[in-house]
Short mmCIF file of C-alpha atoms in Angstrom, two decimals:
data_model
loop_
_atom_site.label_atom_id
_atom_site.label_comp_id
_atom_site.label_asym_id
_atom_site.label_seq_id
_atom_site.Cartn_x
_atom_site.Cartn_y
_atom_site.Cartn_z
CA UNK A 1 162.65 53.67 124.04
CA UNK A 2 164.84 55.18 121.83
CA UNK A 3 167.31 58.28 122.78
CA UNK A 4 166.73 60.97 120.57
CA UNK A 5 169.57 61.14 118.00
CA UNK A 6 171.01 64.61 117.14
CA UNK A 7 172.76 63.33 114.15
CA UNK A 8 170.97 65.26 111.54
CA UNK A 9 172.22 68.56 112.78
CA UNK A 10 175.65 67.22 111.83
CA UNK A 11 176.73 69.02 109.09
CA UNK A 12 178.35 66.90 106.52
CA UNK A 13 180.55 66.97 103.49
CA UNK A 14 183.83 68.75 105.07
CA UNK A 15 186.40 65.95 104.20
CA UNK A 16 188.46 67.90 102.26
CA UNK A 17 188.85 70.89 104.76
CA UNK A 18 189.15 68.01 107.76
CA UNK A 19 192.33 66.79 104.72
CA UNK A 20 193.46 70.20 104.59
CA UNK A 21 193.79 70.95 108.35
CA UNK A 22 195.06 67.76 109.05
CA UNK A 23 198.11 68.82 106.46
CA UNK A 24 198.11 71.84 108.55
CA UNK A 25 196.21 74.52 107.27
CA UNK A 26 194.98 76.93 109.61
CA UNK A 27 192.13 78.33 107.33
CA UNK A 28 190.51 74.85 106.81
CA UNK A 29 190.74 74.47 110.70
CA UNK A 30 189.07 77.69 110.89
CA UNK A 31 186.47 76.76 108.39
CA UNK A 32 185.75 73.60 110.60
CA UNK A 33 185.47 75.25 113.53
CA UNK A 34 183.06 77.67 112.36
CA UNK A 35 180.73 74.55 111.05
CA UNK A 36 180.89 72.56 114.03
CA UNK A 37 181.69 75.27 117.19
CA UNK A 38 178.04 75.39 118.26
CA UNK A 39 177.61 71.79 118.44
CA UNK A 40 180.47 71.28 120.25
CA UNK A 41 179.94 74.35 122.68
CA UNK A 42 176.76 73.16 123.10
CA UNK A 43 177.80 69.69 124.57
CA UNK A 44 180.77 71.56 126.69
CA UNK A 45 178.15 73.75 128.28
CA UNK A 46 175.25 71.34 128.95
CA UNK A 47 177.75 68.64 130.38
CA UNK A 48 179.58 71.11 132.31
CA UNK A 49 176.50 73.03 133.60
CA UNK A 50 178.09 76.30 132.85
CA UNK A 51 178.84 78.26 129.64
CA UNK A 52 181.88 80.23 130.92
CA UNK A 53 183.10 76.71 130.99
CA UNK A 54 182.06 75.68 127.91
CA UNK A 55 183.74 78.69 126.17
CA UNK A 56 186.55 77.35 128.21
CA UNK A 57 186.16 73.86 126.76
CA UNK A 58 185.52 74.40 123.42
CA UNK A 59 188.72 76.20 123.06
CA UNK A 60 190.56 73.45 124.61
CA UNK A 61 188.39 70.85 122.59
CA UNK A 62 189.96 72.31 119.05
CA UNK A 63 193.10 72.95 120.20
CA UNK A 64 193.31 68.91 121.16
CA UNK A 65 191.47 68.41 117.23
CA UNK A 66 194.19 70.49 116.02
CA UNK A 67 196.95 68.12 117.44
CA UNK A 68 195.03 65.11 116.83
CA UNK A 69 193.55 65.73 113.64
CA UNK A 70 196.79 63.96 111.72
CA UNK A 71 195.66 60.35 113.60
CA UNK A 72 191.62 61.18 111.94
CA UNK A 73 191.46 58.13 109.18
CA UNK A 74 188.18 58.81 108.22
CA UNK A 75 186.61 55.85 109.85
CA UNK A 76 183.69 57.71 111.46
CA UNK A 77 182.35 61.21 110.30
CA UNK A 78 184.30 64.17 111.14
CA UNK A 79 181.76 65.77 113.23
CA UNK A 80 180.63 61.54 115.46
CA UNK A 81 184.61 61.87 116.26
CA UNK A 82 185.29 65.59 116.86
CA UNK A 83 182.08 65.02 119.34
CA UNK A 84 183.26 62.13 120.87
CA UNK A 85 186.66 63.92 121.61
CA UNK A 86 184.67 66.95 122.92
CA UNK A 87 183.18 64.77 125.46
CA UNK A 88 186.46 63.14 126.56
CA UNK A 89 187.74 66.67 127.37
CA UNK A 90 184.63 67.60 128.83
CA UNK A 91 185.11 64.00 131.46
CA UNK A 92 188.76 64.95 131.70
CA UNK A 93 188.39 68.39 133.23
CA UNK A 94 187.82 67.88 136.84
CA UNK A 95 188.06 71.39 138.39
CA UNK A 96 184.86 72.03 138.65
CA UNK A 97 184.17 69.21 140.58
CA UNK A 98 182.63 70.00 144.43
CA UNK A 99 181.91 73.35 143.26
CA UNK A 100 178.23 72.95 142.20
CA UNK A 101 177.29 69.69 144.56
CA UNK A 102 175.18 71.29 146.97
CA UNK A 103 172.08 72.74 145.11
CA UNK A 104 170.30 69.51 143.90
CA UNK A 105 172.53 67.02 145.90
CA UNK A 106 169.46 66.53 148.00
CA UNK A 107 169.04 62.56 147.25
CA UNK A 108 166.21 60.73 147.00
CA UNK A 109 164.05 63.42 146.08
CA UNK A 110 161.61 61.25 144.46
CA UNK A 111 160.50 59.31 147.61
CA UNK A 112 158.55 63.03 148.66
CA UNK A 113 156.58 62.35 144.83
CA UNK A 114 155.28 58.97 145.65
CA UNK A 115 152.35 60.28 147.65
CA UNK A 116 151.95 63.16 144.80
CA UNK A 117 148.40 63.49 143.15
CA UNK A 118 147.89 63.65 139.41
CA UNK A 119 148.05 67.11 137.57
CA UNK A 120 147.81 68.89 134.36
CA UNK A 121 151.22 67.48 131.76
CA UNK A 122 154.21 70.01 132.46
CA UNK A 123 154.61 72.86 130.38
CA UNK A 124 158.28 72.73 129.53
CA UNK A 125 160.20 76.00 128.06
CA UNK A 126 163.44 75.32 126.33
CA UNK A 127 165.05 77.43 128.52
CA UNK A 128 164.12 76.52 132.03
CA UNK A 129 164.90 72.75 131.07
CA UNK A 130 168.45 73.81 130.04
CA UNK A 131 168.49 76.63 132.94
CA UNK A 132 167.52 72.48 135.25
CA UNK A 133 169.79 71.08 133.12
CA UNK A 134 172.58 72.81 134.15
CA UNK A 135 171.84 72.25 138.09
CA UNK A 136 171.61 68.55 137.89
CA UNK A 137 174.28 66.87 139.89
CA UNK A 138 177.43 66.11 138.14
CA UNK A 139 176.96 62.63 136.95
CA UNK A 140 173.60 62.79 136.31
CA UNK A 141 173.63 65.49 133.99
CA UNK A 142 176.52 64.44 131.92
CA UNK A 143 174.53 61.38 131.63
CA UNK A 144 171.56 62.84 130.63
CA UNK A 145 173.22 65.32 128.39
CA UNK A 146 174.54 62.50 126.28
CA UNK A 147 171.73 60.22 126.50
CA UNK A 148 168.78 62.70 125.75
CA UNK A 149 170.47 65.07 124.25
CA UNK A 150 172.98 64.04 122.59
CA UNK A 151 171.72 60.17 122.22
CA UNK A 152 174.39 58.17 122.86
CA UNK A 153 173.41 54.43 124.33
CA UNK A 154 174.07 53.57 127.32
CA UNK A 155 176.97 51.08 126.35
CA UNK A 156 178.75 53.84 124.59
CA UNK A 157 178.52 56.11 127.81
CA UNK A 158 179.70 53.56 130.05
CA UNK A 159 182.88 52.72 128.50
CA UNK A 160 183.19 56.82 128.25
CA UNK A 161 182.68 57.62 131.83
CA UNK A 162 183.62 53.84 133.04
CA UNK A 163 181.06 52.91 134.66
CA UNK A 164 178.16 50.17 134.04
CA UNK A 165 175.48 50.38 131.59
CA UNK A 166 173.36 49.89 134.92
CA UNK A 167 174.94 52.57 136.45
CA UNK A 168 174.20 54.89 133.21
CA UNK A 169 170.57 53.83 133.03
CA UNK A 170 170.28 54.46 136.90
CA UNK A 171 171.71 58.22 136.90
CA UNK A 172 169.90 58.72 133.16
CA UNK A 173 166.56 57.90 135.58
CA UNK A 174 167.44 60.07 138.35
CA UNK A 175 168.29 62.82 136.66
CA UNK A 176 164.81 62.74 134.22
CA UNK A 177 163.03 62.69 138.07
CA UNK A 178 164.82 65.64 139.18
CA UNK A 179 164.11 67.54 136.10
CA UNK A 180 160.50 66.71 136.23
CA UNK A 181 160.99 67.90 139.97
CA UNK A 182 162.85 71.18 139.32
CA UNK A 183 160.46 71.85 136.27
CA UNK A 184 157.02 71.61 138.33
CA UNK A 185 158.40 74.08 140.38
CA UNK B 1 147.67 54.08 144.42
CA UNK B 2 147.57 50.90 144.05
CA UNK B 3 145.95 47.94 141.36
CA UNK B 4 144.97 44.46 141.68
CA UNK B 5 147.96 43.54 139.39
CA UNK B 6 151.26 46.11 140.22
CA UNK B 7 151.83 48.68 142.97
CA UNK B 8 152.99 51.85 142.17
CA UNK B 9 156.05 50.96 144.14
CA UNK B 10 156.37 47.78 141.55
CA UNK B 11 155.79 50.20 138.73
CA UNK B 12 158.64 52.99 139.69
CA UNK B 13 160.97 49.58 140.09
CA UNK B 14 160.04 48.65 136.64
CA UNK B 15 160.03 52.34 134.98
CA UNK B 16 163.46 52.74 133.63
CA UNK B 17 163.29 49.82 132.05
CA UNK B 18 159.99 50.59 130.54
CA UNK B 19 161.19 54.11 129.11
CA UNK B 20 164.25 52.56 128.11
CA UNK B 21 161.98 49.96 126.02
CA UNK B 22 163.96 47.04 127.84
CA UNK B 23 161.26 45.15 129.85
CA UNK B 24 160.07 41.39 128.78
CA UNK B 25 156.67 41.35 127.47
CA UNK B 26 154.49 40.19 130.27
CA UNK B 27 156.32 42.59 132.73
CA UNK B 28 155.61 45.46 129.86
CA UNK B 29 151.92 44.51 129.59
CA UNK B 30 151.70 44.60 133.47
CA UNK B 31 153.05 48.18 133.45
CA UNK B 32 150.97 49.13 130.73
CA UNK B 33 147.68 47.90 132.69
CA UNK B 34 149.33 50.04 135.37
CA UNK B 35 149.47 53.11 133.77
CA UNK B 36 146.01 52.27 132.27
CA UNK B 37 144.25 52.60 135.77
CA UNK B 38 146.38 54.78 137.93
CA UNK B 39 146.48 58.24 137.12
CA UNK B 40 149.60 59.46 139.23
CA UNK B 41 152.39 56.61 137.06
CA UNK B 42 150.83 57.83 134.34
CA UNK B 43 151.06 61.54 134.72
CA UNK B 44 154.79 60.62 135.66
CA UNK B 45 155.92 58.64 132.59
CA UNK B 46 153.80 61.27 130.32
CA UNK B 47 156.46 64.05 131.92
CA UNK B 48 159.32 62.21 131.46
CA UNK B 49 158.42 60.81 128.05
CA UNK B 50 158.50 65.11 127.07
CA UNK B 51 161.66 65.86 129.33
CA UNK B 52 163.22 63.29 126.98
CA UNK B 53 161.35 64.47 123.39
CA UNK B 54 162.34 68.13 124.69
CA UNK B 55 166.20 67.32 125.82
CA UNK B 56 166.15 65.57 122.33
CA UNK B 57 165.07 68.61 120.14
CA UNK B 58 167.32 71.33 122.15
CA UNK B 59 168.74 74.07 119.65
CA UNK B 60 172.72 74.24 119.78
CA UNK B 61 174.20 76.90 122.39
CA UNK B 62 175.53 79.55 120.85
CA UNK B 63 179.08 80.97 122.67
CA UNK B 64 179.10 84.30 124.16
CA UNK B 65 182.12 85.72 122.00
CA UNK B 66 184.10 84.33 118.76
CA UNK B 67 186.46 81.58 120.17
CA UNK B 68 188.64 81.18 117.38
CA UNK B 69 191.50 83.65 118.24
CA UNK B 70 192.15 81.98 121.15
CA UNK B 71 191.98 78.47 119.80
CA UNK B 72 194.44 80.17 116.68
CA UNK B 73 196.88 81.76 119.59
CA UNK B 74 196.99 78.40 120.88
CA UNK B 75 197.54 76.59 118.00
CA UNK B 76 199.77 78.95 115.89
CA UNK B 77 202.18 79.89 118.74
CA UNK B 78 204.69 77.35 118.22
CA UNK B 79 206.57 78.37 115.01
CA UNK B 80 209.92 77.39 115.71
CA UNK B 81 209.84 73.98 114.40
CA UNK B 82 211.57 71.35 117.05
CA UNK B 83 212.32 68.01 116.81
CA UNK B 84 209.79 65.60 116.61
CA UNK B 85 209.17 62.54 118.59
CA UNK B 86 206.78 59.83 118.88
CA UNK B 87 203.41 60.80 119.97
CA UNK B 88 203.43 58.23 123.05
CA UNK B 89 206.80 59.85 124.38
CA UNK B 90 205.91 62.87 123.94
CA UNK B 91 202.44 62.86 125.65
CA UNK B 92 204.35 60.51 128.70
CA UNK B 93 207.78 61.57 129.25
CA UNK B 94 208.49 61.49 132.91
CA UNK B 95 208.83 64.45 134.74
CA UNK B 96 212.68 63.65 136.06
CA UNK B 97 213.37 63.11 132.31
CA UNK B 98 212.69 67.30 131.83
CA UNK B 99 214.26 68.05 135.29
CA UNK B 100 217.62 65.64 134.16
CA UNK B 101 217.79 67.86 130.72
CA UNK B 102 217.47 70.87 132.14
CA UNK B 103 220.30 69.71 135.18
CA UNK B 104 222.40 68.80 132.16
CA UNK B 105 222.03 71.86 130.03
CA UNK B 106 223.34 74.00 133.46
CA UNK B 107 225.72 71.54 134.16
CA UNK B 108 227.61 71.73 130.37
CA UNK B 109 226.94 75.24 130.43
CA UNK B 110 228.87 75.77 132.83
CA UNK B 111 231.93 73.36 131.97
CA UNK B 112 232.15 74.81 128.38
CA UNK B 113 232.30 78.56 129.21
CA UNK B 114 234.96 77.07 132.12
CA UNK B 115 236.68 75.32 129.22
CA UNK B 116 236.48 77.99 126.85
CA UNK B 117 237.31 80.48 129.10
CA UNK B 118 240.92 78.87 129.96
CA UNK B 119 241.28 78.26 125.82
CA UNK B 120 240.91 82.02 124.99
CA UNK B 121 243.03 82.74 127.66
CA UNK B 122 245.49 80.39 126.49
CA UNK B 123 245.32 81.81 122.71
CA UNK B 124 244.96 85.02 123.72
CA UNK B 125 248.46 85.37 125.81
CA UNK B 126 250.06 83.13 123.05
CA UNK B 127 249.19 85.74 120.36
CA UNK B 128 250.56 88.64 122.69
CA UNK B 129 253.77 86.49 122.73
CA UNK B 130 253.87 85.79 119.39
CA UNK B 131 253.11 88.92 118.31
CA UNK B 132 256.26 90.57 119.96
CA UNK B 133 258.71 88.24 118.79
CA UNK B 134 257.56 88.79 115.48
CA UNK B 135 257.14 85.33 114.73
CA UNK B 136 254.51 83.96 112.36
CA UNK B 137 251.11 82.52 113.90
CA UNK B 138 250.78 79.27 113.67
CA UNK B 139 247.62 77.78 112.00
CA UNK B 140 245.32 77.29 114.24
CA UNK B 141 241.60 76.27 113.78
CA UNK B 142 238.48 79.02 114.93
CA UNK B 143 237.05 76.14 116.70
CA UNK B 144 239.64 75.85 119.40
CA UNK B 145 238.91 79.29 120.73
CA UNK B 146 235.25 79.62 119.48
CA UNK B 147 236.26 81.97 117.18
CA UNK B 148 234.83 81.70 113.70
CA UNK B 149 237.15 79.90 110.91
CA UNK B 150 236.49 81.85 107.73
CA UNK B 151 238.32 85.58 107.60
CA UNK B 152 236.71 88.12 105.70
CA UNK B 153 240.28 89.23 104.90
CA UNK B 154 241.82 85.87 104.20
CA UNK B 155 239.72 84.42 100.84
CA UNK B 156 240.56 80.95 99.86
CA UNK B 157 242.67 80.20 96.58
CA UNK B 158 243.39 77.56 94.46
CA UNK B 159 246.80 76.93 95.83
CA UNK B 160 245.33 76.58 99.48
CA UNK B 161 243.17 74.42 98.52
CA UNK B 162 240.32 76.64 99.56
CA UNK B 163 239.68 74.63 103.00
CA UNK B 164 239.18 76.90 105.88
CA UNK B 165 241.51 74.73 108.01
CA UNK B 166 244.14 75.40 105.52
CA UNK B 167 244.33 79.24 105.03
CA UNK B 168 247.31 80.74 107.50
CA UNK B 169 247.29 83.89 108.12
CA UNK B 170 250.88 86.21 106.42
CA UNK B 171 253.73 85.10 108.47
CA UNK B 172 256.62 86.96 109.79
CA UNK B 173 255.09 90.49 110.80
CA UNK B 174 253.10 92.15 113.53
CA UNK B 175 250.89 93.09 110.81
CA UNK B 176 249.63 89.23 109.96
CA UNK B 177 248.39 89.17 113.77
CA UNK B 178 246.66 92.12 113.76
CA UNK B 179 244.70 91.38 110.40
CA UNK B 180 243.65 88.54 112.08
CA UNK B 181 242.69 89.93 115.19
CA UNK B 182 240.74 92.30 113.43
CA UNK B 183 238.67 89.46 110.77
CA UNK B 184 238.16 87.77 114.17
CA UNK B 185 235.86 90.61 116.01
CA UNK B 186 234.40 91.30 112.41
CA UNK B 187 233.21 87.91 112.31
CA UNK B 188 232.71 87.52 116.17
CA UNK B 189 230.49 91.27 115.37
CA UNK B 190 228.58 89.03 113.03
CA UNK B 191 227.90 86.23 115.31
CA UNK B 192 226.80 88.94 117.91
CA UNK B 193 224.27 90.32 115.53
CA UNK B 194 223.24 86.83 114.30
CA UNK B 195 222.40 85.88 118.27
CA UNK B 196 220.59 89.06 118.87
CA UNK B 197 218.70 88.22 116.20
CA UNK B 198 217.88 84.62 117.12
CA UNK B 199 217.27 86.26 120.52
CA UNK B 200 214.65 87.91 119.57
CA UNK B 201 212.52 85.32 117.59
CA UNK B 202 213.15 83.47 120.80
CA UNK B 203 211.71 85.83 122.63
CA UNK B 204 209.02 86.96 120.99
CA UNK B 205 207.96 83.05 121.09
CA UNK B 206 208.63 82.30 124.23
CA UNK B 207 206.89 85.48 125.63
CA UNK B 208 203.74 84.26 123.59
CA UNK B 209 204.05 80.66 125.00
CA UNK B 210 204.49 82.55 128.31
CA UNK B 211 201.01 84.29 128.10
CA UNK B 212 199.52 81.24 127.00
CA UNK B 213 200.75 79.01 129.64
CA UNK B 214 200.16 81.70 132.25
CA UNK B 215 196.34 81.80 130.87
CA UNK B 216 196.14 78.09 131.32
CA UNK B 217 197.44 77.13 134.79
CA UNK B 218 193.70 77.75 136.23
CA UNK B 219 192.87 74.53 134.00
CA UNK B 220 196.13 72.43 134.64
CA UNK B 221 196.79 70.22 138.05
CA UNK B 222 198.84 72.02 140.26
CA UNK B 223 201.25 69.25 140.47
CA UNK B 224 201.78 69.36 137.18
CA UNK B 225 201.94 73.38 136.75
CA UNK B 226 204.42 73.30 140.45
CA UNK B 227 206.98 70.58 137.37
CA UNK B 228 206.66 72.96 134.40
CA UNK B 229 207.50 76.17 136.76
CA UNK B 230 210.40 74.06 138.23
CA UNK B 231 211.84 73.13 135.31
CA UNK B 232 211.55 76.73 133.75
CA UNK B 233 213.41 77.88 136.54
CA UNK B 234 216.28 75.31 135.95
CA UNK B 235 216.24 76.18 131.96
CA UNK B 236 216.06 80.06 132.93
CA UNK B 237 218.99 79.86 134.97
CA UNK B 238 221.05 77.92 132.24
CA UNK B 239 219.70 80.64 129.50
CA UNK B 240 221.76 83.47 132.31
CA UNK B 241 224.65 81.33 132.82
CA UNK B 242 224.95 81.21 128.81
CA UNK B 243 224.20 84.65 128.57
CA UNK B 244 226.55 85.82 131.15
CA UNK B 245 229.45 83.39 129.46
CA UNK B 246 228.47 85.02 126.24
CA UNK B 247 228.73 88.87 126.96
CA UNK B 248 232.41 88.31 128.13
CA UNK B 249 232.68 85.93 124.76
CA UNK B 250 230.71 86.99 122.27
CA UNK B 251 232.20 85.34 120.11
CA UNK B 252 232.64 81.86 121.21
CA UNK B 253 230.01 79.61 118.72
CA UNK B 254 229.98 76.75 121.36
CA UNK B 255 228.49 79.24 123.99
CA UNK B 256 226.01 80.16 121.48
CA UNK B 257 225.39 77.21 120.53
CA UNK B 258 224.74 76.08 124.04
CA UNK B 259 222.59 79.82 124.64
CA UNK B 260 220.20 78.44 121.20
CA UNK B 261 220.11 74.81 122.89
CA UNK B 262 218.88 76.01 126.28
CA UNK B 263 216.28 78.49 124.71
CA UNK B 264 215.03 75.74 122.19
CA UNK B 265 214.30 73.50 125.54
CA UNK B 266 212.39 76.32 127.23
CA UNK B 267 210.64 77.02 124.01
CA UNK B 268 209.57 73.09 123.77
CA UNK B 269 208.71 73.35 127.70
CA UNK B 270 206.49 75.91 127.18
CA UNK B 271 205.02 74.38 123.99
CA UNK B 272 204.49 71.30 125.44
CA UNK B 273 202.53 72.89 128.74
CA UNK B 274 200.44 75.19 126.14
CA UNK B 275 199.20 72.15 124.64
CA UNK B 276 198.24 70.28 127.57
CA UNK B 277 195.24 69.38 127.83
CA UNK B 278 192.79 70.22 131.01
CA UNK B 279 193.61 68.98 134.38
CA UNK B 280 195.94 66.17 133.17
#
């Protein structure tokens, strides 16, 4: 099955302001970052768990387009490799590591679901599946956020995080169980 | 709950694969036939088949506050424009590499206000001697006592071949060394005011970078923030020494020289550090 691309919320058609930042003009930067700085605070957030972070992130995420923008050559869009950059920051800051492990740590969670009976489809609200999002363990939610959120395959997030595609498809399953947990509750 | 065919155990072995659309066909068909008679699989790939619809149709975040002066701080600070280097060296220079250029910036500060201490000395008492025997001054380039070469009194003419190093002073009076005593601490008054000047673009840059870097060492590894404070300390104390050198010889170009050198290396430091990104 599929991931569930967000591509089509990509704006598109800002070549010549991603030109005329790249020559080094601060108003074209400024114009990009107001197209693309929900996206791209949106996949700080939801990988980091936390939107102080993501403010955090986001900043630091332009600031790196800003110095890498001259090396851009156009072979992707704009907004596939401002994204992808976003999400190397994202896997590069490591200081929040430890500090959210213990609330759904608890592993193995689904064994206690095997002996579950059948009930009525869960009733999902946008905001309690980000509010479960966000307390996911570590790997497993930056795995899910940019598998079934963000849809990138699980080759593409393996050589991101370095790890397997196994290992991607493993954590992708765990953390879809814990959700489905955390939402029932 | 089991079936004739798969066990539910069988099935949760086989469900990522199924969700992921990976399984071989008779494996698929087995989990379908599964799901087709036991109520609790199916329940369970029905809620993760809308976890994943739902995750996939999420609305964009929207940030607290406006994060663009921040990002614009960040990326405007650095106005003073500094030498550039190759991307690779810049992003990987060894941290002995900024510790060694900041040991040599104290080290020749030091040995060129020692030198040009014992030259102005030197030129100073053989002026005084000159002076009262009346005899002329000999030429004598600014750049040997750091003084500045072009006299505001002395203009260049056609018969002197308008070179700096060939304008003398008039000989044979007191008056010729006191003209250019006096064309020296007008220009050395110039160079003054030209280094306060530069100090303060320096500083107003380097207390921005300051603020900045201060802001980001929550973000940086402390390793790396314990370097960049080490090797600010080393560049600060070669900014004093220059400083000190140059308030008992204002005029001496090499010492400002060597004052701009040492503040363009804290301003790179600081630049560099700004522009690091997150727990490097």
């Amino acid at each position: 099955m599929a991931a569930v691309s967000n591509a089509v919320r990509v704006p598109m058609g800002d070549s010549a302001d991603v030109a005329l930042a790249a020559a080094g003009d601060r108003q074209a930067f400024e114009r990009l970052y107001r197209i693309h700085a929900n996206r791209v605070f949106s996949i700080c957030a939801r990988m980091s768990g936390s939107r102080v972070m993501g403010e955090e992130l986001t900043q630091d995420v332009f600031v790196r387009t800003w110095e890498k923008l001259p090396q851009f050559r156009g072979e992707s869009a704009f907004s596939t490799w401002l994204h992808r950059l976003a999400v190397n920051v994202v896997l590069n800051a490591r200081k929040t590591e430890g500090r959210r492990a213990s609330r759904t740590e608890q592993s193995d969670v689904e064994d206690d679901r095997r002996d579950e009976m059948a009930r009525a489809p869960l009733h999902i609200e946008r905001m309690d599946l980000q509010d479960a999002i966000s307390k996911l363990p570590e790997g497993a939610r930056r795995i899910f956020v940019l598998h079934d959120v963000e849809g990138y395959k699980h080759e593409e997030i393996a050589g991101m995080m370095g790890i397997t595609s196994g290992g991607s498809k493993a954590q992708l399953h765990r953390a879809r169980l814990l959700l489905r947990e955390a939402l029932e509750r | 709950m089991t079936n004739s065919n798969m066990t539910c155990e069988e099935f949760d072995a086989a469900l990522p694969d199924y969700l992921e659309g990976t399984l071989d066909e008779p494996l698929r068909a087995a989990v379908q036939k599964h799901l087709s008679e036991c109520v609790r699989c199916a329940s369970l790939v029905r809620d993760l088949e809308t976890i994943r619809k739902n995750a996939g149709a999420l609305p964009d975040l929207i940030p607290s506050r406006d994060l663009w002066q921040g990002i614009e701080a960040r990326i405007a600070a650095p106005v003073i424009p500094l030498a550039e280097r190759p991307e690779v060296q810049r992003r990987f220079v060894p941290a002995w590499m900024g510790v060694a250029a900041a040991a040599l910036i104290v080290s020749t500060a030091g040995i060129t206000y020692v030198l040009t201490a014992r030259s102005l000395q030197g030129a100073k008492e053989q002026v005084a001697t000159l002076a009262t025997q009346g005899s002329p001054i000999p030429s004598k380039s600014g750049s040997d006592t750091g003084a500045p070469q072009i006299s505001t009194e002395q203009a260049p003419t056609p018969a002197d071949g308008g070179g700096a190093g060939s304008r003398r002073p008039p000989t044979g009076s007191r008056m010729a060394a006191s003209d250019a005593a006096a064309g020296q601490n007008r220009a050395g008054a110039r160079l003054a005011v030209q280094q306060e000047q530069s100090d303060a673009v320096y500083g107003r840059e380097i207390d921005m970078l300051q603020k900045i870097v201060t802001q980001r060492k929550t973000q940086l590894d402390s390793s790396t923030v314990a370097i960049i404070e080490r090797n600010l300390q080393i560049i600060d104390a070669a900014i004093e020494q220059s400083k000190t050198a140059l308030a008992k010889d204002p005029r001496s170009r090499l010492l400002s020289d060597q004052l701009t050198h040492a503040l363009d290396k804290k301003v790179e430091l600081l630049r560099t550090a700004a522009f690091l990104p997150a727990s490097t």
